[in-house]
Short mmCIF file of C-alpha atoms and ligand atoms in Angstrom, two decimals:
data_model
loop_
_atom_site.label_atom_id
_atom_site.label_comp_id
_atom_site.label_asym_id
_atom_site.label_seq_id
_atom_site.Cartn_x
_atom_site.Cartn_y
_atom_site.Cartn_z
CA MET A 13 16.86 -4.41 -24.69
CA LYS A 14 14.29 -3.65 -27.33
CA GLN A 15 11.94 -0.80 -26.43
CA LEU A 16 9.41 -2.39 -24.05
CA ASN A 17 6.10 -0.91 -22.97
CA ASN A 18 5.09 -0.75 -19.31
CA ASP A 19 3.08 -3.99 -19.43
CA GLU A 20 6.02 -5.86 -21.00
CA ILE A 21 8.33 -4.54 -18.29
CA ARG A 22 5.88 -5.64 -15.58
CA ASP A 23 5.60 -9.08 -17.24
CA ALA A 24 9.39 -9.46 -17.22
CA VAL A 25 9.53 -8.44 -13.54
CA ARG A 26 6.66 -10.80 -12.67
CA ASN A 27 8.32 -13.67 -14.54
CA HIS A 28 11.63 -13.02 -12.76
CA TYR A 29 10.10 -12.93 -9.27
CA GLY A 30 7.79 -15.84 -10.03
CA LYS A 31 10.87 -17.97 -10.62
CA THR A 32 12.55 -16.47 -7.57
CA ALA A 33 9.55 -17.48 -5.42
CA GLU A 34 9.74 -20.99 -6.80
CA GLY A 35 13.24 -21.38 -5.41
CA CYS A 36 15.59 -20.38 -8.18
CA CYS A 37 17.78 -18.40 -5.81
CA GLY A 38 18.69 -17.91 -2.18
CA GLY A 39 19.91 -20.73 0.00
CA PRO A 40 20.78 -24.12 -1.37
CA VAL A 41 20.26 -24.73 -5.07
CA PRO A 42 16.79 -26.30 -5.36
CA LYS A 43 16.22 -29.73 -6.93
CA ASP A 44 14.47 -28.09 -9.86
CA ALA A 45 17.18 -25.46 -10.46
CA GLU A 46 17.85 -26.94 -13.86
CA ALA A 47 14.19 -26.51 -14.77
CA CYS A 48 14.37 -22.86 -13.68
CA CYS A 49 17.30 -22.30 -16.02
CA VAL A 50 15.51 -23.97 -18.92
CA ALA A 51 12.51 -21.75 -18.22
CA ASP A 52 14.87 -18.75 -18.30
CA ALA A 53 16.30 -19.79 -21.61
CA GLU A 54 12.88 -20.35 -23.12
CA ALA A 55 11.19 -17.24 -21.71
CA GLU A 56 9.90 -14.87 -24.34
CA VAL A 57 11.64 -12.00 -22.61
CA VAL A 58 15.01 -13.49 -21.79
CA ASP A 59 15.91 -12.88 -18.18
CA GLU A 60 19.52 -13.93 -17.89
CA ASN A 61 21.04 -16.14 -15.20
CA ALA A 62 20.16 -14.27 -12.01
CA CYS A 63 17.18 -14.35 -9.63
CA GLY A 64 16.02 -11.76 -7.12
CA CYS A 65 18.06 -8.58 -6.92
CA GLY A 66 21.29 -8.81 -8.84
CA ALA A 67 21.84 -9.71 -12.43
CA THR A 68 24.25 -10.84 -15.04
CA PRO A 69 24.64 -8.05 -17.58
CA SER A 70 24.30 -9.38 -21.12
CA SER A 71 27.90 -8.39 -21.85
CA ASP A 72 29.18 -10.61 -19.01
CA ILE A 73 27.08 -13.74 -19.52
CA SER A 74 29.93 -16.01 -20.60
CA SER A 75 31.95 -15.35 -17.43
CA ALA A 76 29.01 -15.23 -15.03
CA GLN A 77 29.11 -16.89 -11.61
CA GLY A 78 26.30 -17.16 -9.06
CA GLY A 79 22.54 -16.90 -9.64
CA CYS A 80 20.20 -19.88 -9.81
CA CYS A 81 21.87 -21.59 -12.73
CA SER A 82 25.38 -21.82 -11.40
CA GLY A 83 25.38 -22.25 -7.65
CA PRO A 84 24.11 -21.16 -4.27
CA ALA A 85 23.62 -17.44 -3.82
CA LEU A 86 24.62 -15.58 -0.64
CA SER A 87 22.51 -16.89 2.27
CA PRO A 88 19.36 -14.76 2.82
CA ASP A 89 20.04 -14.48 6.56
CA LYS A 90 23.59 -13.29 5.95
CA THR A 91 22.30 -10.68 3.50
CA SER A 92 19.59 -9.51 5.92
CA LYS A 93 21.95 -9.28 8.89
CA ALA A 94 24.21 -7.05 6.80
CA LEU A 95 21.14 -4.83 6.17
CA GLY A 96 20.52 -4.42 9.91
CA TYR A 97 17.94 -7.10 10.75
CA SER A 98 18.72 -8.72 14.12
CA SER A 99 19.31 -12.45 14.62
CA ASP A 100 16.20 -12.52 16.84
CA GLU A 101 14.05 -10.94 14.13
CA LEU A 102 15.31 -13.39 11.54
CA ALA A 103 14.85 -16.37 13.88
CA SER A 104 11.20 -15.34 14.46
CA LEU A 105 10.32 -15.65 10.76
CA PRO A 106 8.66 -18.69 9.21
CA GLU A 107 11.10 -20.66 7.07
CA GLY A 108 11.04 -19.36 3.51
CA ALA A 109 9.75 -15.85 4.37
CA ASN A 110 13.18 -14.30 3.93
CA LEU A 111 14.42 -14.76 0.38
CA GLY A 112 17.26 -12.26 0.83
CA LEU A 113 15.64 -9.82 -1.61
CA GLY A 114 15.83 -6.60 0.37
CA CYS A 115 18.27 -3.73 -0.02
CA GLY A 116 17.65 -2.06 3.34
CA ASN A 117 15.58 -2.33 6.50
CA PRO A 118 12.36 -0.27 6.40
CA GLN A 119 11.37 -1.56 9.87
CA ALA A 120 14.28 0.42 11.30
CA ILE A 121 12.86 3.77 10.09
CA ALA A 122 9.09 3.11 10.15
CA SER A 123 8.56 3.55 13.93
CA ILE A 124 5.60 1.17 13.74
CA LYS A 125 3.32 1.39 16.78
CA GLN A 126 0.86 -1.05 18.35
CA GLY A 127 -2.53 -1.00 16.66
CA GLU A 128 -1.35 0.63 13.42
CA THR A 129 -2.32 -0.43 9.91
CA VAL A 130 0.80 -1.09 7.85
CA LEU A 131 1.01 -1.60 4.08
CA ASP A 132 4.03 -3.32 2.49
CA LEU A 133 4.49 -2.53 -1.22
CA GLY A 134 5.91 -5.58 -3.02
CA SER A 135 5.74 -7.87 0.00
CA GLY A 136 7.48 -10.87 -1.62
CA ALA A 137 7.36 -13.94 0.64
CA GLY A 138 6.20 -11.77 3.56
CA MET A 139 9.34 -11.08 5.57
CA ASP A 140 8.69 -7.42 6.47
CA CYS A 141 4.95 -8.09 6.94
CA PHE A 142 5.59 -10.77 9.58
CA LEU A 143 8.02 -8.51 11.45
CA ALA A 144 5.61 -5.54 11.28
CA ALA A 145 2.74 -7.76 12.50
CA LYS A 146 4.64 -8.50 15.71
CA THR A 147 5.03 -4.77 16.35
CA THR A 148 1.44 -3.73 15.53
CA GLY A 149 0.11 -6.62 17.62
CA ALA A 150 -3.37 -8.14 17.45
CA ARG A 151 -5.11 -4.74 17.33
CA GLY A 152 -3.16 -3.76 14.22
CA LEU A 153 -3.24 -5.01 10.64
CA VAL A 154 -0.52 -5.57 8.06
CA ILE A 155 -1.39 -5.73 4.36
CA GLY A 156 1.15 -7.06 1.87
CA VAL A 157 0.59 -6.32 -1.84
CA ASP A 158 2.51 -8.07 -4.60
CA MET A 159 1.73 -8.57 -8.29
CA THR A 160 3.46 -11.96 -8.58
CA PRO A 161 1.02 -14.83 -7.89
CA GLU A 162 3.83 -17.21 -6.84
CA MET A 163 5.03 -14.67 -4.22
CA ILE A 164 1.51 -14.18 -2.84
CA ALA A 165 1.02 -17.98 -2.67
CA LYS A 166 4.32 -18.36 -0.82
CA ALA A 167 3.51 -15.53 1.59
CA LYS A 168 0.06 -17.00 2.34
CA LEU A 169 1.62 -20.40 3.01
CA ASN A 170 4.12 -18.75 5.37
CA ALA A 171 1.23 -17.01 7.19
CA GLU A 172 -0.56 -20.35 7.59
CA LYS A 173 2.61 -21.90 9.05
CA THR A 174 2.77 -19.26 11.80
CA GLY A 175 -0.98 -18.98 12.40
CA VAL A 176 -0.59 -15.19 12.37
CA LYS A 177 -4.01 -13.50 12.18
CA ASN A 178 -3.23 -9.84 11.59
CA VAL A 179 -1.55 -10.16 8.17
CA GLU A 180 -3.29 -10.20 4.79
CA PHE A 181 -1.66 -10.74 1.41
CA ARG A 182 -3.35 -9.21 -1.65
CA LEU A 183 -2.47 -9.82 -5.30
CA GLY A 184 -2.19 -6.50 -7.08
CA GLU A 185 0.01 -3.83 -8.58
CA ILE A 186 1.51 -1.07 -6.47
CA GLU A 187 0.48 1.35 -9.25
CA ASN A 188 -3.18 0.39 -8.64
CA LEU A 189 -3.32 -0.55 -4.98
CA PRO A 190 -6.13 -2.88 -3.87
CA VAL A 191 -6.56 -0.75 -0.74
CA ALA A 192 -9.24 1.80 0.25
CA ASP A 193 -8.59 5.55 0.52
CA ASN A 194 -7.27 7.04 3.79
CA ASN A 195 -6.85 3.62 5.35
CA VAL A 196 -3.18 3.12 6.26
CA ASP A 197 -0.91 4.59 8.98
CA VAL A 198 2.43 3.62 7.49
CA ILE A 199 3.68 2.30 4.17
CA ILE A 200 6.85 0.26 4.09
CA SER A 201 8.62 -1.25 1.07
CA ASN A 202 11.92 -2.98 0.52
CA CYS A 203 13.65 -2.86 -2.86
CA VAL A 204 10.52 -2.71 -5.01
CA ILE A 205 9.65 0.76 -6.32
CA ASN A 206 12.74 0.78 -8.57
CA LEU A 207 11.05 -2.10 -10.45
CA SER A 208 7.98 -0.05 -11.35
CA PRO A 209 7.85 1.52 -14.81
CA GLU A 210 5.38 4.13 -13.42
CA LYS A 211 6.91 5.38 -10.20
CA TRP A 212 4.87 8.61 -10.08
CA LYS A 213 1.75 6.42 -9.96
CA VAL A 214 3.15 4.38 -7.04
CA TYR A 215 3.68 7.53 -4.97
CA SER A 216 0.30 8.93 -5.93
CA GLU A 217 -1.39 5.67 -4.89
CA ALA A 218 0.61 5.67 -1.65
CA PHE A 219 -0.73 9.16 -0.94
CA ARG A 220 -4.32 8.07 -1.68
CA VAL A 221 -4.33 5.11 0.72
CA LEU A 222 -2.51 6.83 3.62
CA LYS A 223 -4.51 8.49 6.38
CA PRO A 224 -3.80 12.22 6.79
CA GLY A 225 -0.65 12.36 8.90
CA GLY A 226 0.38 8.90 7.61
CA ARG A 227 3.95 8.23 6.55
CA ILE A 228 6.05 6.27 4.10
CA ALA A 229 9.26 4.53 5.17
CA VAL A 230 10.89 2.86 2.21
CA SER A 231 14.24 1.27 1.38
CA ASP A 232 15.05 1.24 -2.31
CA ILE A 233 17.79 1.47 -4.90
CA VAL A 234 18.32 4.99 -6.28
CA LEU A 235 20.46 6.45 -9.03
CA THR A 236 23.45 8.59 -8.05
CA ALA A 237 24.87 9.09 -11.57
CA ALA A 238 23.38 8.61 -15.03
CA LEU A 239 23.65 4.94 -16.09
CA PRO A 240 25.51 4.39 -19.36
CA GLU A 241 23.10 3.48 -22.16
CA GLU A 242 24.18 -0.18 -22.38
CA LEU A 243 23.36 -0.69 -18.67
CA GLN A 244 20.11 1.28 -18.94
CA ASN A 245 18.98 -1.01 -21.73
CA ASP A 246 19.84 -4.27 -20.00
CA LEU A 247 16.61 -6.02 -18.95
CA SER A 248 18.43 -8.31 -16.50
CA LEU A 249 19.74 -5.20 -14.72
CA TYR A 250 16.16 -3.86 -14.64
CA THR A 251 14.61 -6.98 -13.10
CA GLY A 252 17.71 -7.17 -10.87
CA CYS A 253 16.73 -3.88 -9.14
CA MET A 254 19.29 -1.56 -10.72
CA ALA A 255 18.49 -0.21 -14.19
CA GLY A 256 15.02 1.00 -13.14
CA ALA A 257 16.32 3.16 -10.29
CA SER A 258 15.34 6.85 -10.27
CA SER A 259 17.49 9.82 -9.36
CA LEU A 260 17.00 11.66 -6.05
CA PRO A 261 15.52 14.78 -7.73
CA ASP A 262 13.05 12.60 -9.68
CA ILE A 263 11.92 10.77 -6.52
CA GLU A 264 11.57 14.07 -4.71
CA SER A 265 9.37 15.45 -7.47
CA TYR A 266 7.19 12.27 -7.62
CA LEU A 267 6.64 12.64 -3.87
CA SER A 268 5.94 16.35 -3.85
CA GLU A 269 3.66 16.14 -6.90
CA ALA A 270 1.71 13.40 -5.12
CA GLY A 271 1.23 15.82 -2.20
CA PHE A 272 3.77 14.55 0.35
CA GLY A 273 5.67 16.82 2.73
CA ASP A 274 8.68 16.37 5.04
CA ILE A 275 10.51 14.45 2.31
CA ARG A 276 13.81 12.89 3.32
CA ILE A 277 15.93 10.74 1.02
CA SER A 278 19.13 9.38 2.54
CA PRO A 279 21.52 7.49 0.27
CA LYS A 280 23.70 4.87 1.99
CA ASP A 281 27.10 4.96 0.37
CA GLU A 282 28.25 1.83 2.20
CA SER A 283 25.59 -0.16 0.32
CA ARG A 284 27.74 -0.06 -2.82
CA GLU A 285 29.67 -2.94 -1.25
CA PHE A 286 26.75 -5.40 -1.37
CA ILE A 287 25.50 -4.01 -4.69
CA ARG A 288 28.92 -4.90 -6.11
CA GLU A 289 28.26 -8.50 -5.01
CA TRP A 290 24.96 -8.49 -6.95
CA VAL A 291 26.90 -8.09 -10.19
CA PRO A 292 30.47 -9.20 -9.62
CA GLY A 293 32.88 -7.47 -11.96
CA SER A 294 30.34 -4.91 -13.19
CA LYS A 295 30.54 -1.13 -12.83
CA THR A 296 26.85 -0.88 -11.90
CA ALA A 297 27.56 -0.08 -8.22
CA ASP A 298 29.25 3.15 -9.38
CA TYR A 299 25.82 4.44 -10.41
CA VAL A 300 23.30 3.13 -7.87
CA VAL A 301 23.05 2.97 -4.13
CA SER A 302 20.51 1.89 -1.50
CA ALA A 303 18.62 4.74 0.17
CA THR A 304 15.86 5.33 2.69
CA ILE A 305 12.92 7.38 1.45
CA GLU A 306 10.63 8.99 4.03
CA ALA A 307 7.73 11.40 3.65
CA ILE A 308 4.48 12.40 5.36
CA LYS A 309 0.97 12.95 4.02
CA PRO A 310 0.02 16.30 5.54
CA ARG A 311 -3.03 16.50 7.79
CA ALA A 312 -5.79 18.36 5.93
C1 SAM B 16 13.20 -7.49 -4.88
S1 SAM B 16 11.70 -8.26 -4.43
C2 SAM B 16 11.49 -7.67 -2.76
C3 SAM B 16 10.49 -8.50 -1.98
C4 SAM B 16 10.33 -8.10 -0.51
N1 SAM B 16 10.04 -6.71 -0.36
C5 SAM B 16 11.55 -8.51 0.29
O1 SAM B 16 12.29 -7.61 0.74
O2 SAM B 16 11.76 -9.72 0.47
C6 SAM B 16 10.52 -7.34 -5.35
C7 SAM B 16 9.08 -7.77 -5.15
O3 SAM B 16 8.23 -6.75 -5.66
C8 SAM B 16 7.22 -7.29 -6.46
N2 SAM B 16 6.86 -6.27 -7.46
C9 SAM B 16 7.68 -5.72 -8.38
N3 SAM B 16 7.02 -4.78 -9.09
C10 SAM B 16 5.75 -4.74 -8.61
C11 SAM B 16 4.59 -3.98 -8.95
N4 SAM B 16 4.61 -3.09 -9.93
N5 SAM B 16 3.44 -4.21 -8.26
C12 SAM B 16 3.42 -5.15 -7.25
N6 SAM B 16 4.49 -5.90 -6.91
C13 SAM B 16 5.66 -5.70 -7.56
C14 SAM B 16 7.84 -8.55 -7.04
O4 SAM B 16 6.85 -9.48 -7.42
C15 SAM B 16 8.70 -9.04 -5.89
O5 SAM B 16 8.00 -9.89 -5.03
#
């Protein structure tokens, strides 16, 4: 990929997830799938065949299968069950809230309590927000932030369908959170921070908005070995949640420089299996893995 600046990277990510929100992947192939593919082909920054997480590396385009242009992707529910979401949790969601875009289950590590304020970074169509809202209950609040207008529109529509009152969706960047200082008990996020070109800023903003004693409980893709240059430079692997991944030492230093303590990063080796399905036939899963990232903002 040609050298892109941070705004160009964010535009490519926004374009990719805008199309994903409009139904270019997950579940049955939508009626307008062909239009999605034409949009892909005509996009200024070409974002090859895939939608959501997963990609078709430029070198493999001719033999690519899957993605919105060539057939149904893995069902979102099947993907989420494999990540540890229960059938009951999935059945409780409004239709269309789960796009199968996660790479872990932040709910499982967040220990959300009744009455807490929860912030979801990169909330997509709202899946983790709706689940968190059930746990916090009416006295709590869940805020979902996403920079893609189509995702925010979809999430708001999903909220209307359920009539849920304690969830808000805000359009914004996780590097410049539209959230007040010292306001949040717990930050969750599922497969998003790898997509940011300014990860240190994401962690510093997370620190700013958390109350003292507040925590982050994130699932994300991390780097376990240096990506070969051709994979690093593949934009479709960046928007597909892989090429932007940071190494464990880098994430640890972003967190500690932001001020966090009790940092725990736990790579999940077994996740290589589903990452392999994101890019069939590619070696990418040899270099990245899903991990949980936890840390605490110390009390003053
Ligand atoms: C892989 S999807 C995950 C969505 C959701 N967390 C889920 O599990 O269904 C990534 C989401 O993060 C959003 N996103 C990516 N980079 C972002 C940024 N810098 N600021 C805000 N949102 C971002 C995208 O618009 C997209 O909705």
